[in-house]
Amino acid sequence: MRILHTSDWHLGRSFHGLSLHDITEDLLAELIETVKEEEIDVLLVSGDVYDQAQPRTETVSLLSKTLEELGELGVRVVLSSGNHDSAIRLGFAAQLLARSGVYLATSPQNFTEPVLLEKDGVRVSVYALPYLEPRARAAEFGVAASHAAVLGYATEQVRADLHKRTVDASIVMAHCFVSGAANSDSERDINVGGIETVGAEVFEGFDYAALGHLHGRQKVTETVRYSGSLLAYSFSEENHRKGGWILEVDSSGVRSVTEHSWKTGLHLKTLRGKLSDLVTEPAYERFRDSICRIYLTDPVRPLGALEKLRERFSTVAELYFEPERSERAENKNYSERLKEAKSPLEVSRDFYEHVRGAALTEKESDFIEGVVDRARADEVSA
């Protein structure tokens, strides 16, 4: 049995005001082709199917179309709700869809009931845990209002059910932040001061933990992995290779786990330099069609910078002004330099370097020195 682990589709999401509907549609078409080429039997989506609790009509239609095409291929699909999803809306008609091989795990009441899969005599139990909000479930479960306590209780119940069954492999799906894993800037925060992280040991006893929530594909342990998001949703994901994990399962259990990367994706690029170089240097031409985050290092903020940059680069999503700091400014912080300042000129110079990141020019120094001298003269004559 071949299983594709994905998560965090975030259907309906935008990037700095840019609609991602078309590129998401292209990527899901690639996913369908991957399912065909890799002979995938089961597709897992570990939470955050939608980006919003109330998705737009075109977004719901895109998911419906994708599930229909997967169904025509005979692929069984297991989707669990994440912290972005409305469990009620995503779980609509769950029992009806299950008859067609689409299993929606959104209810906190029946998470101990696995999706039982079988092919060529190989039996797999998939326990798809929906996102369990601690404040909503702690009292019901009789545990502390933390992700570790709530998820620990849930996996305990699931293990109890697993021990009653005879299967070749067990998979648990969850949407959480495992301690030690790397996050990015685009996940909706469910972590506050480390309290909301969970240890990987909570998934002991399962052959594989198919996790969602963190957007970078990564291996926490051999059996605990994040597939990452379909697309990059922040510049912190600029160097991510998006994709998923393909599991090969036989009568001995999970025989292998290999990564699979998408060809479709957003081309994000962070550029840093002076405006004149960015708009004229041939080396930057290859980023014309990228979605750019730009840091200008000019000593003085250039006028009309955004307009000029947009003539060169089709999409400038973020623009920052960070002038190159002088060697002196790099070596000591502002408070240290202020303590050492012995004259009004030095105080003025240090303040200027702290704010602008560059040293005073000779002309500027002369001007400030003149102002200080006149102030002293006025004070003496007063």
PDB file of C-alpha atoms in Angstrom, residues 64-241:
ATOM      1  CA  SER A  64     -14.760  19.348  -4.390  1.00  0.00           C
ATOM      2  CA  LYS A  65     -13.245  19.030  -7.863  1.00  0.00           C
ATOM      3  CA  THR A  66      -9.990  17.629  -6.470  1.00  0.00           C
ATOM      4  CA  LEU A  67     -11.749  15.040  -4.305  1.00  0.00           C
ATOM      5  CA  GLU A  68     -13.927  14.014  -7.240  1.00  0.00           C
ATOM      6  CA  GLU A  69     -10.874  13.411  -9.438  1.00  0.00           C
ATOM      7  CA  LEU A  70      -9.164  11.424  -6.687  1.00  0.00           C
ATOM      8  CA  GLY A  71     -12.314   9.367  -6.256  1.00  0.00           C
ATOM      9  CA  GLU A  72     -12.380   8.554  -9.974  1.00  0.00           C
ATOM     10  CA  LEU A  73      -8.850   7.166  -9.561  1.00  0.00           C
ATOM     11  CA  GLY A  74      -9.980   4.956  -6.687  1.00  0.00           C
ATOM     12  CA  VAL A  75      -7.799   6.806  -4.182  1.00  0.00           C
ATOM     13  CA  ARG A  76      -9.016   6.914  -0.605  1.00  0.00           C
ATOM     14  CA  VAL A  77      -8.598  10.278   1.106  1.00  0.00           C
ATOM     15  CA  VAL A  78      -8.365  11.024   4.819  1.00  0.00           C
ATOM     16  CA  LEU A  79      -8.687  14.701   5.805  1.00  0.00           C
ATOM     17  CA  SER A  80      -8.524  16.032   9.353  1.00  0.00           C
ATOM     18  CA  SER A  81      -9.433  19.523  10.490  1.00  0.00           C
ATOM     19  CA  GLY A  82      -6.758  22.014  11.598  1.00  0.00           C
ATOM     20  CA  ASN A  83      -6.808  25.231  13.594  1.00  0.00           C
ATOM     21  CA  HIS A  84      -7.763  27.219  10.458  1.00  0.00           C
ATOM     22  CA  ASP A  85     -10.713  24.986   9.586  1.00  0.00           C
ATOM     23  CA  SER A  86     -14.287  25.103  10.778  1.00  0.00           C
ATOM     24  CA  ALA A  87     -14.762  21.528  11.959  1.00  0.00           C
ATOM     25  CA  ILE A  88     -18.523  21.720  11.369  1.00  0.00           C
ATOM     26  CA  ARG A  89     -18.254  23.069   7.813  1.00  0.00           C
ATOM     27  CA  LEU A  90     -15.391  20.786   6.781  1.00  0.00           C
ATOM     28  CA  GLY A  91     -17.182  17.799   8.289  1.00  0.00           C
ATOM     29  CA  PHE A  92     -20.420  18.398   6.376  1.00  0.00           C
ATOM     30  CA  ALA A  93     -21.813  15.142   4.917  1.00  0.00           C
ATOM     31  CA  ALA A  94     -18.903  13.155   6.403  1.00  0.00           C
ATOM     32  CA  GLN A  95     -20.848   9.883   6.628  1.00  0.00           C
ATOM     33  CA  LEU A  96     -22.052  10.190   3.049  1.00  0.00           C
ATOM     34  CA  LEU A  97     -18.570  10.972   1.745  1.00  0.00           C
ATOM     35  CA  ALA A  98     -17.067   8.043   3.652  1.00  0.00           C
ATOM     36  CA  ARG A  99     -19.053   5.707   1.390  1.00  0.00           C
ATOM     37  CA  SER A 100     -17.108   7.197  -1.518  1.00  0.00           C
ATOM     38  CA  GLY A 101     -13.727   6.728   0.146  1.00  0.00           C
ATOM     39  CA  VAL A 102     -13.341  10.280   1.499  1.00  0.00           C
ATOM     40  CA  TYR A 103     -12.984  10.286   5.274  1.00  0.00           C
ATOM     41  CA  LEU A 104     -13.401  13.593   7.132  1.00  0.00           C
ATOM     42  CA  ALA A 105     -12.047  13.593  10.674  1.00  0.00           C
ATOM     43  CA  THR A 106     -13.442  16.706  12.313  1.00  0.00           C
ATOM     44  CA  SER A 107     -15.357  15.519  15.381  1.00  0.00           C
ATOM     45  CA  PRO A 108     -13.659  15.376  18.802  1.00  0.00           C
ATOM     46  CA  GLN A 109     -16.227  12.794  19.868  1.00  0.00           C
ATOM     47  CA  ASN A 110     -15.154   9.864  17.671  1.00  0.00           C
ATOM     48  CA  PHE A 111     -11.417  10.268  17.111  1.00  0.00           C
ATOM     49  CA  THR A 112     -10.754   6.790  18.541  1.00  0.00           C
ATOM     50  CA  GLU A 113     -12.528   5.229  15.559  1.00  0.00           C
ATOM     51  CA  PRO A 114      -9.869   4.545  12.917  1.00  0.00           C
ATOM     52  CA  VAL A 115     -10.176   4.558   9.174  1.00  0.00           C
ATOM     53  CA  LEU A 116      -9.480   0.912   8.343  1.00  0.00           C
ATOM     54  CA  LEU A 117      -7.723   0.430   5.025  1.00  0.00           C
ATOM     55  CA  GLU A 118      -6.839  -2.796   3.262  1.00  0.00           C
ATOM     56  CA  LYS A 119      -5.114  -3.693   0.014  1.00  0.00           C
ATOM     57  CA  ASP A 120      -3.695  -7.034  -1.088  1.00  0.00           C
ATOM     58  CA  GLY A 121      -4.039  -8.365   2.445  1.00  0.00           C
ATOM     59  CA  VAL A 122      -2.178  -5.421   4.018  1.00  0.00           C
ATOM     60  CA  ARG A 123      -4.228  -3.803   6.794  1.00  0.00           C
ATOM     61  CA  VAL A 124      -3.637  -0.277   8.066  1.00  0.00           C
ATOM     62  CA  SER A 125      -5.390   1.681  10.821  1.00  0.00           C
ATOM     63  CA  VAL A 126      -5.385   5.460  10.373  1.00  0.00           C
ATOM     64  CA  TYR A 127      -6.323   7.472  13.450  1.00  0.00           C
ATOM     65  CA  ALA A 128      -7.064  10.979  12.201  1.00  0.00           C
ATOM     66  CA  LEU A 129      -7.125  13.387  15.132  1.00  0.00           C
ATOM     67  CA  PRO A 130      -8.847  16.697  14.434  1.00  0.00           C
ATOM     68  CA  TYR A 131      -7.295  19.833  15.897  1.00  0.00           C
ATOM     69  CA  LEU A 132      -8.171  19.702  19.591  1.00  0.00           C
ATOM     70  CA  GLU A 133      -8.363  23.180  21.107  1.00  0.00           C
ATOM     71  CA  PRO A 134      -7.188  22.785  24.734  1.00  0.00           C
ATOM     72  CA  ARG A 135      -9.564  25.360  26.213  1.00  0.00           C
ATOM     73  CA  ALA A 136     -12.518  23.639  24.571  1.00  0.00           C
ATOM     74  CA  ARG A 137     -11.531  20.029  25.391  1.00  0.00           C
ATOM     75  CA  ALA A 138      -9.619  20.110  28.695  1.00  0.00           C
ATOM     76  CA  ALA A 139     -12.665  19.870  30.970  1.00  0.00           C
ATOM     77  CA  GLU A 140     -14.281  17.185  28.814  1.00  0.00           C
ATOM     78  CA  PHE A 141     -11.078  15.108  28.871  1.00  0.00           C
ATOM     79  CA  GLY A 142     -10.362  15.858  32.532  1.00  0.00           C
ATOM     80  CA  VAL A 143      -6.867  17.203  31.862  1.00  0.00           C
ATOM     81  CA  ALA A 144      -4.974  20.506  32.012  1.00  0.00           C
ATOM     82  CA  ALA A 145      -5.739  23.116  29.333  1.00  0.00           C
ATOM     83  CA  SER A 146      -2.549  22.586  27.337  1.00  0.00           C
ATOM     84  CA  HIS A 147      -1.842  20.975  23.992  1.00  0.00           C
ATOM     85  CA  ALA A 148       0.478  18.436  25.602  1.00  0.00           C
ATOM     86  CA  ALA A 149      -2.190  17.302  28.072  1.00  0.00           C
ATOM     87  CA  VAL A 150      -5.066  17.220  25.577  1.00  0.00           C
ATOM     88  CA  LEU A 151      -3.092  15.498  22.814  1.00  0.00           C
ATOM     89  CA  GLY A 152      -1.562  13.130  25.362  1.00  0.00           C
ATOM     90  CA  TYR A 153      -5.042  12.092  26.485  1.00  0.00           C
ATOM     91  CA  ALA A 154      -6.201  11.651  22.871  1.00  0.00           C
ATOM     92  CA  THR A 155      -3.264   9.458  21.841  1.00  0.00           C
ATOM     93  CA  GLU A 156      -3.703   7.411  25.029  1.00  0.00           C
ATOM     94  CA  GLN A 157      -7.295   6.644  24.036  1.00  0.00           C
ATOM     95  CA  VAL A 158      -6.233   5.855  20.494  1.00  0.00           C
ATOM     96  CA  ARG A 159      -3.495   3.465  21.663  1.00  0.00           C
ATOM     97  CA  ALA A 160      -6.062   1.661  23.806  1.00  0.00           C
ATOM     98  CA  ASP A 161      -8.189   1.097  20.700  1.00  0.00           C
ATOM     99  CA  LEU A 162      -5.165   0.063  18.631  1.00  0.00           C
ATOM    100  CA  HIS A 163      -4.259  -2.675  21.127  1.00  0.00           C
ATOM    101  CA  LYS A 164      -7.613  -4.331  20.417  1.00  0.00           C
ATOM    102  CA  ARG A 165      -6.947  -4.559  16.689  1.00  0.00           C
ATOM    103  CA  THR A 166      -4.813  -6.738  14.460  1.00  0.00           C
ATOM    104  CA  VAL A 167      -3.247  -4.601  11.748  1.00  0.00           C
ATOM    105  CA  ASP A 168       0.031  -4.474   9.846  1.00  0.00           C
ATOM    106  CA  ALA A 169       0.623  -0.763  10.440  1.00  0.00           C
ATOM    107  CA  SER A 170      -0.832   2.101  12.454  1.00  0.00           C
ATOM    108  CA  ILE A 171      -0.793   5.767  11.473  1.00  0.00           C
ATOM    109  CA  VAL A 172      -1.860   8.729  13.585  1.00  0.00           C
ATOM    110  CA  MET A 173      -2.630  12.112  12.029  1.00  0.00           C
ATOM    111  CA  ALA A 174      -2.385  15.242  14.184  1.00  0.00           C
ATOM    112  CA  HIS A 175      -2.196  19.013  13.849  1.00  0.00           C
ATOM    113  CA  CYS A 176       0.220  20.350  16.453  1.00  0.00           C
ATOM    114  CA  PHE A 177       3.614  21.922  17.214  1.00  0.00           C
ATOM    115  CA  VAL A 178       6.132  19.287  18.283  1.00  0.00           C
ATOM    116  CA  SER A 179       8.982  20.656  20.393  1.00  0.00           C
ATOM    117  CA  GLY A 180      12.263  20.763  18.503  1.00  0.00           C
ATOM    118  CA  ALA A 181      10.614  21.185  15.100  1.00  0.00           C
ATOM    119  CA  ALA A 182      11.291  24.294  12.984  1.00  0.00           C
ATOM    120  CA  ASN A 183       8.468  26.754  12.425  1.00  0.00           C
ATOM    121  CA  SER A 184       8.098  29.611   9.918  1.00  0.00           C
ATOM    122  CA  ASP A 185       6.323  32.981   9.879  1.00  0.00           C
ATOM    123  CA  SER A 186       3.092  31.825   8.270  1.00  0.00           C
ATOM    124  CA  GLU A 187       1.562  29.435  10.808  1.00  0.00           C
ATOM    125  CA  ARG A 188      -1.218  30.790  12.974  1.00  0.00           C
ATOM    126  CA  ASP A 189       0.313  30.794  16.439  1.00  0.00           C
ATOM    127  CA  ILE A 190      -0.754  27.971  18.765  1.00  0.00           C
ATOM    128  CA  ASN A 191       2.472  28.226  20.752  1.00  0.00           C
ATOM    129  CA  VAL A 192       2.918  30.621  23.666  1.00  0.00           C
ATOM    130  CA  GLY A 193       6.248  30.480  25.466  1.00  0.00           C
ATOM    131  CA  GLY A 194       6.686  26.773  24.758  1.00  0.00           C
ATOM    132  CA  ILE A 195       3.537  25.874  26.733  1.00  0.00           C
ATOM    133  CA  GLU A 196       1.677  24.780  23.616  1.00  0.00           C
ATOM    134  CA  THR A 197       4.338  22.484  22.192  1.00  0.00           C
ATOM    135  CA  VAL A 198       4.143  18.723  22.616  1.00  0.00           C
ATOM    136  CA  GLY A 199       6.911  16.163  22.842  1.00  0.00           C
ATOM    137  CA  ALA A 200       7.425  13.657  20.030  1.00  0.00           C
ATOM    138  CA  GLU A 201       7.099  10.868  22.606  1.00  0.00           C
ATOM    139  CA  VAL A 202       3.329  11.448  22.641  1.00  0.00           C
ATOM    140  CA  PHE A 203       3.246   9.499  19.355  1.00  0.00           C
ATOM    141  CA  GLU A 204       5.091   6.435  20.662  1.00  0.00           C
ATOM    142  CA  GLY A 205       3.398   3.169  19.809  1.00  0.00           C
ATOM    143  CA  PHE A 206       2.419   4.195  16.273  1.00  0.00           C
ATOM    144  CA  ASP A 207       4.295   3.190  13.148  1.00  0.00           C
ATOM    145  CA  TYR A 208       4.010   6.684  11.701  1.00  0.00           C
ATOM    146  CA  ALA A 209       2.794  10.113  12.825  1.00  0.00           C
ATOM    147  CA  ALA A 210       1.597  12.209   9.868  1.00  0.00           C
ATOM    148  CA  LEU A 211       1.703  15.734  11.240  1.00  0.00           C
ATOM    149  CA  GLY A 212       0.437  19.097  10.077  1.00  0.00           C
ATOM    150  CA  HIS A 213       0.620  22.736  11.255  1.00  0.00           C
ATOM    151  CA  LEU A 214       4.296  23.546  10.622  1.00  0.00           C
ATOM    152  CA  HIS A 215       4.885  24.614   7.031  1.00  0.00           C
ATOM    153  CA  GLY A 216       8.373  23.234   6.512  1.00  0.00           C
ATOM    154  CA  ARG A 217       8.685  19.586   5.508  1.00  0.00           C
ATOM    155  CA  GLN A 218      10.818  17.920   8.175  1.00  0.00           C
ATOM    156  CA  LYS A 219      11.639  14.734  10.009  1.00  0.00           C
ATOM    157  CA  VAL A 220      11.342  15.088  13.793  1.00  0.00           C
ATOM    158  CA  THR A 221      12.137  11.405  14.308  1.00  0.00           C
ATOM    159  CA  GLU A 222      12.114   8.470  11.901  1.00  0.00           C
ATOM    160  CA  THR A 223       8.425   7.920  12.596  1.00  0.00           C
ATOM    161  CA  VAL A 224       7.277  11.499  13.342  1.00  0.00           C
ATOM    162  CA  ARG A 225       7.230  13.823  10.328  1.00  0.00           C
ATOM    163  CA  TYR A 226       5.738  17.042   8.977  1.00  0.00           C
ATOM    164  CA  SER A 227       4.854  17.161   5.295  1.00  0.00           C
ATOM    165  CA  GLY A 228       4.808  20.976   5.252  1.00  0.00           C
ATOM    166  CA  SER A 229       2.390  23.220   3.372  1.00  0.00           C
ATOM    167  CA  LEU A 230       1.473  22.974  -0.305  1.00  0.00           C
ATOM    168  CA  LEU A 231       2.934  26.412  -1.074  1.00  0.00           C
ATOM    169  CA  ALA A 232       5.205  28.953   0.594  1.00  0.00           C
ATOM    170  CA  TYR A 233       3.103  31.463   2.509  1.00  0.00           C
ATOM    171  CA  SER A 234       5.869  33.708   3.880  1.00  0.00           C
ATOM    172  CA  PHE A 235       9.386  34.766   2.925  1.00  0.00           C
ATOM    173  CA  SER A 236      10.716  32.639   5.772  1.00  0.00           C
ATOM    174  CA  GLU A 237       9.801  29.690   3.505  1.00  0.00           C
ATOM    175  CA  GLU A 238      11.767  31.061   0.553  1.00  0.00           C
ATOM    176  CA  ASN A 239      14.209  28.136   0.574  1.00  0.00           C
ATOM    177  CA  HIS A 240      11.722  25.402   1.451  1.00  0.00           C
ATOM    178  CA  ARG A 241      11.289  22.491  -0.935  1.00  0.00           C
TER     179      ARG A 241
END
